Structures are given as structure tokens and as C-alpha cells.
mmCIF file of C-alpha atoms in Angstrom:
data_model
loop_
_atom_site.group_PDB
_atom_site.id
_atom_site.type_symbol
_atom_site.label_atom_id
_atom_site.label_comp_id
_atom_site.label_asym_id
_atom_site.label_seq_id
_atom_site.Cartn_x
_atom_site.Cartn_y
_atom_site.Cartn_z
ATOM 1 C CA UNK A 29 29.150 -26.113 27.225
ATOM 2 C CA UNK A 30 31.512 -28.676 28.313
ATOM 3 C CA UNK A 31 34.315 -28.129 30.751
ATOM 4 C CA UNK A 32 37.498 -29.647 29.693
ATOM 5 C CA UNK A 33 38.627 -33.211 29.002
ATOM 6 C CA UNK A 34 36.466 -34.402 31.971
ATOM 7 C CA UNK A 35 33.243 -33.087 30.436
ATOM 8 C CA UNK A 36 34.305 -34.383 26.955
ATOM 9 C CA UNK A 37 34.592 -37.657 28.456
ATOM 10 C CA UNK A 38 31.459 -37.943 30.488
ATOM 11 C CA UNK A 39 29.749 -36.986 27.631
ATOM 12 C CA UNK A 40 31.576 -39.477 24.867
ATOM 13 C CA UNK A 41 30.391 -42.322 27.488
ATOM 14 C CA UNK A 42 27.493 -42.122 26.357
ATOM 15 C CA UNK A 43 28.287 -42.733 22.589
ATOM 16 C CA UNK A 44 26.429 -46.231 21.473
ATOM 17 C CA UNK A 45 24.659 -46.999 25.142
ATOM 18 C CA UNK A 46 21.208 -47.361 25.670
ATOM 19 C CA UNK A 47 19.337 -44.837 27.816
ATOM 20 C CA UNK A 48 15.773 -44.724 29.205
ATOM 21 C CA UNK A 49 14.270 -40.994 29.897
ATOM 22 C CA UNK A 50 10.780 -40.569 32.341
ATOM 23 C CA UNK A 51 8.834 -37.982 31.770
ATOM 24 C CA UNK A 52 10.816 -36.750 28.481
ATOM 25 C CA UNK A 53 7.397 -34.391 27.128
ATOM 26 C CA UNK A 54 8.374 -31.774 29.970
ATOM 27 C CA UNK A 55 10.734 -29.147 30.268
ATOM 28 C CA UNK A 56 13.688 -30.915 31.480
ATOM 29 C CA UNK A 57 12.963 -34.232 30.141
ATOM 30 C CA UNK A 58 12.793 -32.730 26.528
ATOM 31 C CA UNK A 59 16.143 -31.467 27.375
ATOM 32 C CA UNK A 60 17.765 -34.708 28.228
ATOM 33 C CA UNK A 61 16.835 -36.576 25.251
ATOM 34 C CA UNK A 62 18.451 -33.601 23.165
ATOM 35 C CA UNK A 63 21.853 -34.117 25.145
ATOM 36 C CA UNK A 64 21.709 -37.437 24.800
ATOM 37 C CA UNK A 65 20.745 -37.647 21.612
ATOM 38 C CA UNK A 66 23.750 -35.141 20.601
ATOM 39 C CA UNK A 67 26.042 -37.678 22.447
ATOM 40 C CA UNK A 68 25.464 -40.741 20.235
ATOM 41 C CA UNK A 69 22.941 -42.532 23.217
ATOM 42 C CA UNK A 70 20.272 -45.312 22.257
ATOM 43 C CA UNK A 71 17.091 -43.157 23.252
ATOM 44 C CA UNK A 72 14.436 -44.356 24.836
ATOM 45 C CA UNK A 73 11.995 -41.320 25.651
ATOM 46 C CA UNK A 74 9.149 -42.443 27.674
ATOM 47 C CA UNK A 75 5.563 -40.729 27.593
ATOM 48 C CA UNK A 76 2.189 -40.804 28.877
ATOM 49 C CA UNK A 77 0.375 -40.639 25.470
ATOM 50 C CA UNK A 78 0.053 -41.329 21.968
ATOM 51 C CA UNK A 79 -1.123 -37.347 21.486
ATOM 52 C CA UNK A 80 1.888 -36.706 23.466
ATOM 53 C CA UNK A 81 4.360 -39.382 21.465
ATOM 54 C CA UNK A 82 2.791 -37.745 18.456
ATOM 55 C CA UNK A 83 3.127 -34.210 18.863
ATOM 56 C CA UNK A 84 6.551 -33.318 17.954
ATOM 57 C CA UNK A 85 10.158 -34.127 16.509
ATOM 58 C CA UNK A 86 11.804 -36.531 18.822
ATOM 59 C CA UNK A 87 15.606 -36.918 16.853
ATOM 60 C CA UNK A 88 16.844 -40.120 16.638
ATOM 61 C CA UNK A 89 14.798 -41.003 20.156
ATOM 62 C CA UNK A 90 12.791 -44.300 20.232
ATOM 63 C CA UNK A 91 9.306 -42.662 21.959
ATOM 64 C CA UNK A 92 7.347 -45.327 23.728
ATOM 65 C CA UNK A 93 4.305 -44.526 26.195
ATOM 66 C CA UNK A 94 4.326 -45.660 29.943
ATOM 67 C CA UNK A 95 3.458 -43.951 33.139
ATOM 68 C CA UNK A 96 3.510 -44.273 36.831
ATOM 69 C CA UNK A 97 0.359 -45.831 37.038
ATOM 70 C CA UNK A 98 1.862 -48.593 35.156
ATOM 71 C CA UNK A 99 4.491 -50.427 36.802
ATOM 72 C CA UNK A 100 4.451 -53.666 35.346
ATOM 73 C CA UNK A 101 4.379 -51.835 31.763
ATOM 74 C CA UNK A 102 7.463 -49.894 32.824
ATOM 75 C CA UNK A 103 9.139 -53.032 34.102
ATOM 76 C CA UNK A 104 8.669 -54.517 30.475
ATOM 77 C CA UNK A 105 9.794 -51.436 28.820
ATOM 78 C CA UNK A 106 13.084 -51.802 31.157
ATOM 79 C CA UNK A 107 14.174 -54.861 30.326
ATOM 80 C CA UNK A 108 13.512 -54.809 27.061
ATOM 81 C CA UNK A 109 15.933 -52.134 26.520
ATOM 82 C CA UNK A 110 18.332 -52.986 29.194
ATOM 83 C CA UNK A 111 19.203 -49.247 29.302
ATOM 84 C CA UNK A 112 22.636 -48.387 31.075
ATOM 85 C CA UNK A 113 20.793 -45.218 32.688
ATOM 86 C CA UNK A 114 17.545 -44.399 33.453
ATOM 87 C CA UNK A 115 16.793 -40.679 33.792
ATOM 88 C CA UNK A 116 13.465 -40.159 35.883
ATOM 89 C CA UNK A 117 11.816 -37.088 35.609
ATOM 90 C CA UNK A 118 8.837 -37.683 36.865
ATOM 91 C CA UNK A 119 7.408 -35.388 39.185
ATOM 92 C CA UNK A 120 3.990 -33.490 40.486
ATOM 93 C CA UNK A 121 3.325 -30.417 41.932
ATOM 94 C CA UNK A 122 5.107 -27.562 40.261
ATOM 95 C CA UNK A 123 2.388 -26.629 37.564
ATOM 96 C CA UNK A 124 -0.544 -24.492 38.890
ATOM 97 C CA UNK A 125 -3.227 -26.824 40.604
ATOM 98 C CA UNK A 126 -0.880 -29.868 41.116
ATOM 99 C CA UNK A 127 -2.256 -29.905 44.685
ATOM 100 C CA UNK A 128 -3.530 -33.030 45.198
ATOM 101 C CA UNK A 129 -1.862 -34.818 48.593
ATOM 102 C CA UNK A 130 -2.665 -38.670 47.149
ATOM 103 C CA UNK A 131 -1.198 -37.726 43.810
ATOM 104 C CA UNK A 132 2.008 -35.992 44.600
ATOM 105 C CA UNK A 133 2.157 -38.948 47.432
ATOM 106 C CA UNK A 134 2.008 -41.484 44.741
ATOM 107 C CA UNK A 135 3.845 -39.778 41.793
ATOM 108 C CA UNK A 136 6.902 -38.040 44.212
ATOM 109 C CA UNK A 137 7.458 -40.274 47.347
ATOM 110 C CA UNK A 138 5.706 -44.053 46.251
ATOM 111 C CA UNK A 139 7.331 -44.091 42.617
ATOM 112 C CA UNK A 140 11.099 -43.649 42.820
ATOM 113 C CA UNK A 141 11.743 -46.436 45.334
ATOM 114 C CA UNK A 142 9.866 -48.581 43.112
ATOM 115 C CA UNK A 143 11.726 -47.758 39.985
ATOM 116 C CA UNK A 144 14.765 -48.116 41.599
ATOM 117 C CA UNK A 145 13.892 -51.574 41.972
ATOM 118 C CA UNK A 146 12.811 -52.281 38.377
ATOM 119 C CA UNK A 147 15.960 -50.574 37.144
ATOM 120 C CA UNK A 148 17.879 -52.699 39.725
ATOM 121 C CA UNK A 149 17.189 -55.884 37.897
ATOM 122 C CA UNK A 150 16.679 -54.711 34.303
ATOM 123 C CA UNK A 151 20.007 -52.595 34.071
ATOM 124 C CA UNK A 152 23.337 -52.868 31.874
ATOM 125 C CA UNK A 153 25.639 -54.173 34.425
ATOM 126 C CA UNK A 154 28.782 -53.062 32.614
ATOM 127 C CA UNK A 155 28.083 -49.337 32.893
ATOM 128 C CA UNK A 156 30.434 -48.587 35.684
ATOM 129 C CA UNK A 157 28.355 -45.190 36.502
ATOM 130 C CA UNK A 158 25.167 -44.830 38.379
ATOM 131 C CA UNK A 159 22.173 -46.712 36.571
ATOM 132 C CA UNK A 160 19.149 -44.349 37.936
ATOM 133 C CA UNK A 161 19.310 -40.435 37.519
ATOM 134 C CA UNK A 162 16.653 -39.395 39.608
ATOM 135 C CA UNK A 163 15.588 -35.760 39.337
ATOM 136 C CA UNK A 164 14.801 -34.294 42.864
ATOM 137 C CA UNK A 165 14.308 -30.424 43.692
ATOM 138 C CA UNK A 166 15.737 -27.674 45.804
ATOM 139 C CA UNK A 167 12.230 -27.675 47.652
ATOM 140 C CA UNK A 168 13.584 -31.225 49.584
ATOM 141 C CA UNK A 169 15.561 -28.404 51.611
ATOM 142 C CA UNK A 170 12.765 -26.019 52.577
ATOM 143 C CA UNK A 171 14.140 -21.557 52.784
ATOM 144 C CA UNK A 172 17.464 -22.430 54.065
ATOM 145 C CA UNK A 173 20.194 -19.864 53.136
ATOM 146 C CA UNK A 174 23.276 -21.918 52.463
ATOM 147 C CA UNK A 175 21.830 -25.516 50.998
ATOM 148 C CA UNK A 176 24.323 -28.086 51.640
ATOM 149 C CA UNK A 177 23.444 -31.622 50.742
ATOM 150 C CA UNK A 178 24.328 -32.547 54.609
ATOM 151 C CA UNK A 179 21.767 -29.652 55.994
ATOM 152 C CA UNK A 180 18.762 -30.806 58.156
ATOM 153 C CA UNK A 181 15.805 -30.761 55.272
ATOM 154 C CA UNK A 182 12.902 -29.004 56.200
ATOM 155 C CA UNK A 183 10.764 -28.457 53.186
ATOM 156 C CA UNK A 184 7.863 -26.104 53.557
ATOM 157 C CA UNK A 185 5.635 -27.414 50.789
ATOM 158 C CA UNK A 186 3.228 -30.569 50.157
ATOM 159 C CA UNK A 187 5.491 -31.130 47.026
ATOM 160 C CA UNK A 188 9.002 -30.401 48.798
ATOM 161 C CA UNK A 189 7.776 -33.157 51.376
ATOM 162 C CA UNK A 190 6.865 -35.682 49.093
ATOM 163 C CA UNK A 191 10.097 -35.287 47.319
ATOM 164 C CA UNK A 192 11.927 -35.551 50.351
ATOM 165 C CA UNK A 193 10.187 -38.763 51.251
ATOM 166 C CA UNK A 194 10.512 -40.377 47.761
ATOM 167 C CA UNK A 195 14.402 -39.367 47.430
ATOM 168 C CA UNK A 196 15.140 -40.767 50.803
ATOM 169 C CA UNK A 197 13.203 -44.115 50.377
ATOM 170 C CA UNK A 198 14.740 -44.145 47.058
ATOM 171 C CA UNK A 199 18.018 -44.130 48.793
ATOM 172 C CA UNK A 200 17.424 -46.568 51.062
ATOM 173 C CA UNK A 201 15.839 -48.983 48.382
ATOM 174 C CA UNK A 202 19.238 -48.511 46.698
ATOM 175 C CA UNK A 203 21.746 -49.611 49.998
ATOM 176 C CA UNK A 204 19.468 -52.618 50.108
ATOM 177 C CA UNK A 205 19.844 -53.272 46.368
ATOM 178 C CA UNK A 206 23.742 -52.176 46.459
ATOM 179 C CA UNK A 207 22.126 -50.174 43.084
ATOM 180 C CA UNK A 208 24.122 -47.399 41.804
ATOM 181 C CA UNK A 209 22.167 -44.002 41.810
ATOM 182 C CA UNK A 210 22.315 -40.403 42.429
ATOM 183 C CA UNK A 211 19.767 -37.824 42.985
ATOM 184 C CA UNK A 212 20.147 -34.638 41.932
ATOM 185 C CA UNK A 213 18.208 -31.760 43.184
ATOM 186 C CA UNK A 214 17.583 -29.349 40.972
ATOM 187 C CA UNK A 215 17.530 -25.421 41.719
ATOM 188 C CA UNK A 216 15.713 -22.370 39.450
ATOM 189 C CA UNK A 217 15.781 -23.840 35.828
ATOM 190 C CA UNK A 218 15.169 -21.552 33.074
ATOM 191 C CA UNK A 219 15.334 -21.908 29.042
ATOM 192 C CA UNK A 220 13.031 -22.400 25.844
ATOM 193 C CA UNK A 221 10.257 -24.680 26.923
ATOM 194 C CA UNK A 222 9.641 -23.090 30.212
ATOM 195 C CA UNK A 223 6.311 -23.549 31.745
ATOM 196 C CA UNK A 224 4.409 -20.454 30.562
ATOM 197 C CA UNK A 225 3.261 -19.150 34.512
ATOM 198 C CA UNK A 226 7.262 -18.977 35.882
ATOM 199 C CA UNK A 227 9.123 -15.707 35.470
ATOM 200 C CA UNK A 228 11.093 -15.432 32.546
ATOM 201 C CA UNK A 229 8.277 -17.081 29.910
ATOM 202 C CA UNK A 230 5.712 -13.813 31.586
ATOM 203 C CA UNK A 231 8.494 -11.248 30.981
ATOM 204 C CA UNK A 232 8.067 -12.703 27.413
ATOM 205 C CA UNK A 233 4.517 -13.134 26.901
ATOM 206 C CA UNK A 234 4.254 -9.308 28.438
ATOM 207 C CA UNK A 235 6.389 -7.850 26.244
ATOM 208 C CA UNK A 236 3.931 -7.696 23.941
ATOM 209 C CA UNK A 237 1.894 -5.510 25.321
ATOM 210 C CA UNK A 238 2.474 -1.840 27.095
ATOM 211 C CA UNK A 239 0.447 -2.334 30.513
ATOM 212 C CA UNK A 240 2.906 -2.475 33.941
ATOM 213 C CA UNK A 241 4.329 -5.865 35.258
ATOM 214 C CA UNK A 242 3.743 -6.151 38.876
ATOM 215 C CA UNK A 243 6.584 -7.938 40.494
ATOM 216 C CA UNK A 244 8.238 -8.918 43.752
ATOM 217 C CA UNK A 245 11.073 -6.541 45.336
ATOM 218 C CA UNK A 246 13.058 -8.732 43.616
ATOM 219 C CA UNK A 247 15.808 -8.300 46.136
ATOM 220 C CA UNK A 248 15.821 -12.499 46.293
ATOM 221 C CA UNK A 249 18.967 -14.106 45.730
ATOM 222 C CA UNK A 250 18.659 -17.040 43.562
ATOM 223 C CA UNK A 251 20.631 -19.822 41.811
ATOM 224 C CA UNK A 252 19.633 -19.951 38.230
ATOM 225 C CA UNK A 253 21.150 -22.741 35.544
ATOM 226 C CA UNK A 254 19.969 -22.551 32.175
ATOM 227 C CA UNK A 255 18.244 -25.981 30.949
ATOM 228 C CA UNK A 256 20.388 -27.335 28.831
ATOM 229 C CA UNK A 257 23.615 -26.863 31.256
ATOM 230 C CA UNK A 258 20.966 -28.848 33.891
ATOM 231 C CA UNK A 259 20.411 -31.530 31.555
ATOM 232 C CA UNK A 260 24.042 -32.131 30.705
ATOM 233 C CA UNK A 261 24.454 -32.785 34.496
ATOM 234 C CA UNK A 262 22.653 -34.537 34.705
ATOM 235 C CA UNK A 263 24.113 -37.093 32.348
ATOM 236 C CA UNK A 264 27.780 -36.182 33.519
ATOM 237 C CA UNK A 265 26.195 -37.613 37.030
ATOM 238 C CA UNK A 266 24.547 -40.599 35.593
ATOM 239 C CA UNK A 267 28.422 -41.201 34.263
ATOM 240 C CA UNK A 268 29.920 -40.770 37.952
ATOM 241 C CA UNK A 269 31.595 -42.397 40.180
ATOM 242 C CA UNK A 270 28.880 -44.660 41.052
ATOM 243 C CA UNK A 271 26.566 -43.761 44.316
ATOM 244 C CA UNK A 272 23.394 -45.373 46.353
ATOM 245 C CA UNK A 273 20.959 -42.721 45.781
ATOM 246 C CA UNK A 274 22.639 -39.737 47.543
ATOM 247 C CA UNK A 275 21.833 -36.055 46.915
ATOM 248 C CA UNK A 276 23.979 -34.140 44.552
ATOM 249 C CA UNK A 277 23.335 -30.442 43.969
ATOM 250 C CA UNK A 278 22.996 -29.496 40.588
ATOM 251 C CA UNK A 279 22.990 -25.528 40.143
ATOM 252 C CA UNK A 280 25.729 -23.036 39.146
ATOM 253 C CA UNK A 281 26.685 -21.832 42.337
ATOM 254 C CA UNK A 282 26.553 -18.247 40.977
ATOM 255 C CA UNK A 283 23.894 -16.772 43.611
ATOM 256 C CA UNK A 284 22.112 -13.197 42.489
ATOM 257 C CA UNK A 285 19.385 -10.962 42.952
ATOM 258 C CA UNK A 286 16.038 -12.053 41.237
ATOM 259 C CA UNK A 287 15.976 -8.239 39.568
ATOM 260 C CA UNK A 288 19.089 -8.931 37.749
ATOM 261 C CA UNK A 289 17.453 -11.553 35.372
ATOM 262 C CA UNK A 290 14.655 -9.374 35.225
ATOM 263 C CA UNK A 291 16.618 -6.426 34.372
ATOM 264 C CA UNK A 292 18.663 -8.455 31.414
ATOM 265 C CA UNK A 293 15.274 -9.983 30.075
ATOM 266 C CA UNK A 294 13.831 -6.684 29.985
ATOM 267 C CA UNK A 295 16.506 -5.330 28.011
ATOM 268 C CA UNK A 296 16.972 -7.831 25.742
ATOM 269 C CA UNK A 297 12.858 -7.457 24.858
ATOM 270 C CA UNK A 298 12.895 -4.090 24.927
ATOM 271 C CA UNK A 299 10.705 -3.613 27.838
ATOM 272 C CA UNK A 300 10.720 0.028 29.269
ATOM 273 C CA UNK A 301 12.170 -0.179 32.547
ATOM 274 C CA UNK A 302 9.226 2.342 34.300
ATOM 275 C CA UNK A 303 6.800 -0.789 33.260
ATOM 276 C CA UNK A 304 8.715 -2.804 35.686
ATOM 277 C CA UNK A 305 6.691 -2.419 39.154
ATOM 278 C CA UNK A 306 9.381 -4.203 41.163
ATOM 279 C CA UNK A 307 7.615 -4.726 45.371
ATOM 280 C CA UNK A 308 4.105 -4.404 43.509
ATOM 281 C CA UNK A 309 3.740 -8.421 44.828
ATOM 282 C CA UNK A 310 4.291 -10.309 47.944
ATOM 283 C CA UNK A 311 7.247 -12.375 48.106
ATOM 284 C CA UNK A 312 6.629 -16.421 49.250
ATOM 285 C CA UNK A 313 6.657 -16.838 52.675
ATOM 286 C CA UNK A 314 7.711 -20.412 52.154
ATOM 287 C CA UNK A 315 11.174 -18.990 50.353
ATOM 288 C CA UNK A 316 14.493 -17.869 51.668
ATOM 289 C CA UNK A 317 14.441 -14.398 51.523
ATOM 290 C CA UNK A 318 18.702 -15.222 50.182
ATOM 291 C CA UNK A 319 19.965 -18.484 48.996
ATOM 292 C CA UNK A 320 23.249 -19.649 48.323
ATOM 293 C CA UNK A 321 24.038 -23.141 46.806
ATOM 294 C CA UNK A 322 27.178 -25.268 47.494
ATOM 295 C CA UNK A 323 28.516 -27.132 44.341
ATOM 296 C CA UNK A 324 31.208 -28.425 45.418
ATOM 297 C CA UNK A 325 29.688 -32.393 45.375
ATOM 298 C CA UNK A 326 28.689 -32.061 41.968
ATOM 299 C CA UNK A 327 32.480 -30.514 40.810
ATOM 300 C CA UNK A 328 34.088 -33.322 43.191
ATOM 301 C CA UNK A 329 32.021 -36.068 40.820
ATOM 302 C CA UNK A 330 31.674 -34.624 37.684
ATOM 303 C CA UNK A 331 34.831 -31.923 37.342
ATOM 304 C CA UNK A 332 32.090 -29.511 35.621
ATOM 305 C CA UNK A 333 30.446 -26.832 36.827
ATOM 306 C CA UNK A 334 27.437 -25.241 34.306
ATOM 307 C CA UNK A 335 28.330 -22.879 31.841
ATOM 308 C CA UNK A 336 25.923 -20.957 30.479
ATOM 309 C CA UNK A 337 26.159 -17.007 31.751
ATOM 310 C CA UNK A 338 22.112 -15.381 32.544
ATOM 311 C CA UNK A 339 23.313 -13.457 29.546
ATOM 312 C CA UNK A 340 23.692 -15.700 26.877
ATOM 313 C CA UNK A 341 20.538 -18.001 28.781
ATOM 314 C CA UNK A 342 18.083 -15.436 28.604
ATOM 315 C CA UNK A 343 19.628 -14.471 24.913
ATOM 316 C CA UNK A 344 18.793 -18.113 23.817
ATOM 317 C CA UNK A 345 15.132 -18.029 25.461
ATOM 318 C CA UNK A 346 13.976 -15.488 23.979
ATOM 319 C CA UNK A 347 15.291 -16.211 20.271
ATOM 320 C CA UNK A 348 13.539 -19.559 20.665
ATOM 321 C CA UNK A 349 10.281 -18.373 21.660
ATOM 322 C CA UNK A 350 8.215 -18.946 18.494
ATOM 323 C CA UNK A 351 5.968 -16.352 18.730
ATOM 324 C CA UNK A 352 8.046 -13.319 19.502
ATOM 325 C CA UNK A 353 9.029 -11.184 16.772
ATOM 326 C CA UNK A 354 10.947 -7.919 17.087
#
């Protein structure tokens, strides 16, 4: 999965440095620490709980609790391990009833500012890259149909406009700081580890049984990136030229129809195609009916561009969902 000497090289930077990961229990955080563990990194993977820290294999990661409510504990987490990049993952709002307005307020806009001032003073000044990763989301832009990073934002959602606020006063924080940062927003992720309510992990869970599977036209033209190509972006951006917070794509750039990942999922589980109800459900009103992404930021910065074909992605989903058997 890596492109050339450029991607060899962004990802050998990493060998022997010490990296901090927020929010490493969820789908993309998990993710991260893999990568980074598989490049030779000093892992720190930060949690919110013990039963969380305990529940699972974490490598070669170091796993130590902390949380947004926190700061000061995150601040002596920091510069004890004088990481040379932070990766925050941190979010709220994309599980079903993250609705709360103080919560996604406090978590998405209040937080990332604030790290970027803790990491500003407890970083590894010798990393010549950008010292915060910051995770954003393709809801900062609201149903736009080509998403530049220089497009008028107009998210449509309480969680798209608390992202929007906390990346932009996370960029700000960073001119004042002169700290090196980059956010990247992130578009359509699939893989193993999934949240169970999105597409793909339904198409799985119903393909155990034999009733229909209502779905939308599916006529929408997405960008999807398969997890693990996401995750190594978003080191090869942590080890770019260095920026002050900016937004940075990160998506294939490979727009197409919602039913065509539907389609390959359903063959590879062997679901009937006259069980697939395609215009059965409404489609968002808050989504661009068609959406395609530019890229050409992240291959200006990083000389990469993800990988991973829906093919092979939806291949490696489904052989790592535990309980499917066939």
C-alpha cells in the first residue's frame, strides 16, 4: 500500500519516534496505531478507560487512559512522552444518538484548539513535519459537488458545524503558535472495525439471513478509501512539509455510484441480487445527491494517493468479520 520511494520514506520516518494517538479504541484510531506500530513508532495509544485499555491486543503500543474532559491529565501525558506527532481522533456525533449540541460543542469545536496548544509546548522540536494530525470530516463542507479545500464550507449538520468551528480555531491557534499542523478531512471510510449501523457492516450482518434489504437508489456518487489506506495518510501527512493547521483532503479521488459497493459486497457474500431493494429508502436531504473529491493537496504533500481498489477493500472486510462463515 505504499506508493513509491516517497511513501517508503514517509513511512520509514517514523522508525524509532515517539507518537501520541487520541481516541485510538475507534475505528480509525485502532487503525493508526497498527500503521504506526508496523513502522517502528514509540506508541502511545490514548483511551478513555481501563475496560477499554483492557479489552484487546494493542502490539507493541504503550495504552494509557485520558480524555477530553481532562486537559491537565492530557497535558501530563504530553510531555511526558514528548511525542513527535500527535494524531487526534477525537470526535462526536457520527454514532447513532451523538446529538447532544453542548457535547459535540465541547468534544469537536472547544478541544482541538486546546490541544494544539498542549502539543505546542510538549512536542519533539526536531521532527521537521507537522506535530498535530488532526482528524476532521468531509461534513466541514456541507452537499457540495466538487469539495475543494478552498470552497465556501457550508455544513448542513450540528456535527459538520462543530467540526468546522474546531478545525478553523484550531488553525488559527496554530498561526499564533507558528505550530506545525494539518487537518485532514476525512471522506466515506470503510474496513474491518466499521461501526455496525453504516453500510457495508449491514450488508454483512444481513447476509445472514434471507429477508429483503431496503436501500437508497443508490445512484449517489461517493468517495470511498478503505481504512487502512486512510490511516497511512494520515501519517504520510503528519511527515509533510510542515503546515499551520490547514485542510488537506484525504480520500481516493476515485468518485462512484453508492450501488457499485453494494453490488461487489453482495457478491462477494453471496447475497441474491432480487434481495437488494435499491430506492426502497429516502436518500439524506443533507447529502450531495454527486460528489467528487479533489486530491490533488494531499498528492502535492505526500506524493501518494490511496491504494486499496473497493475490490480488494470489501474482500478484506468481509474475511475479517469474525462472525461470518461461508
Amino acid at each position: 500500500l505504499v506508493s513509491g520511494e516517497a511513501g517508503d520514506a514517509a513511512l520509514s520516518s517514523y522508525r524509532g519516534t515517539r507518537c501520541v494517538v487520541l481516541g485510538a479504541s475507534g475505528f480509525i484510531g485502532r487503525w493508526v496505531v497498527e500503521v504506526l506500530d508496523d513502522a517502528g513508532a514509540e506508541v502511545t495509544a490514548v483511551v478513555r478507560s481501563k475496560a477499554v485499555k483492557d479489552s484487546r491486543g494493542w502490539g507493541a503500543a504503550a495504552v494509557a487512559e485520558g480524555s477530553v474532559e481532562n486537559p491537565m491529565g492530557l497535558r501530563t501525558l504530553l510531555e511526558a512522552a514528548r511525542p513527535s506527532v500527535t494524531f487526534n481522533l477525537v470526535g462526536y456525533g457520527v454514532r447513532p444518538g451523538q446529538a447532544d449540541a453542548t457535547d459535540a460543542t465541547r468534544v469537536n469545536t472547544d478541544f482541538p484548539p486546546l490541544l494544539a496548544g498542549l502539543v505546542a509546548t510538549a512536542r519533539d522540536v526536531e521532527w521537521t513535519g507537522n506535530a498535530l494530525v488532526h482528524a476532521g470530516t468531509q461534513a466541514e463542507y456541507g452537499p457540495m459537488a466538487r469539495v475543494e479545500e478552498s470552497a465556501e464550507a457550508r455544513p448542513a449538520t450540528l456535527y459538520g458545524r462543530t467540526k468546522l468551528a474546531g478545525s478553523l480555531a484550531l488553525a488559527e491557534r496554530c498561526r499564533t503558535l507558528e505550530a506545525p499542523a494539518v487537518t485532514a478531512r476525512i471522506f466515506n471510510v470503510y474496513g474491518p472495525g466499521e461501526p455496525e449501523h453504516r453500510l457495508l457492516p449491514t450488508l454483512i450482518r444481513r447476509s445472514r439471513d434471507d429477508a429483503p434489504i431496503d436501500l437508497t437508489s443508490g445512484e449517489q456518487e461517493r468517495d470511498f478509501t478503505f481504512v487502512r489506506d486512510v490511516a497511512e495518510g494520515l501519517l504520510r501527512l503528519g511527515a509533510a512539509r510542515a503546515l499551520r493547521g490547514e485542510p488537506v483532503n484525504l480520500a481516493s479521488g476515485r468518485p462512484i455510484p453508492v450501488k457499485n459497493l453494494v453490488l461487489e459486497a453482495a457478491q462477494q457474500l453471496h447475497v441474491p441480487r432480487a434481495r437488494l431493494r435499491f430506492g426502497a429508502l429516502p436518500e439524506r436531504p443533507t447529502e450531495a445527491r454527486s460528489q467528487s473529491v479533489s486530491v490533488t493537496r494531499l498528492q502535492e504533500l505526500t506524493g501518494w494517493s490511496p491504494l486499496t481498489s473497493l475490490m480488494e477493500g470489501i474482500r478484506w472486510t468481509v474475511a475479517a468479520n469474525a462472525g461470518l462463515s461461508r
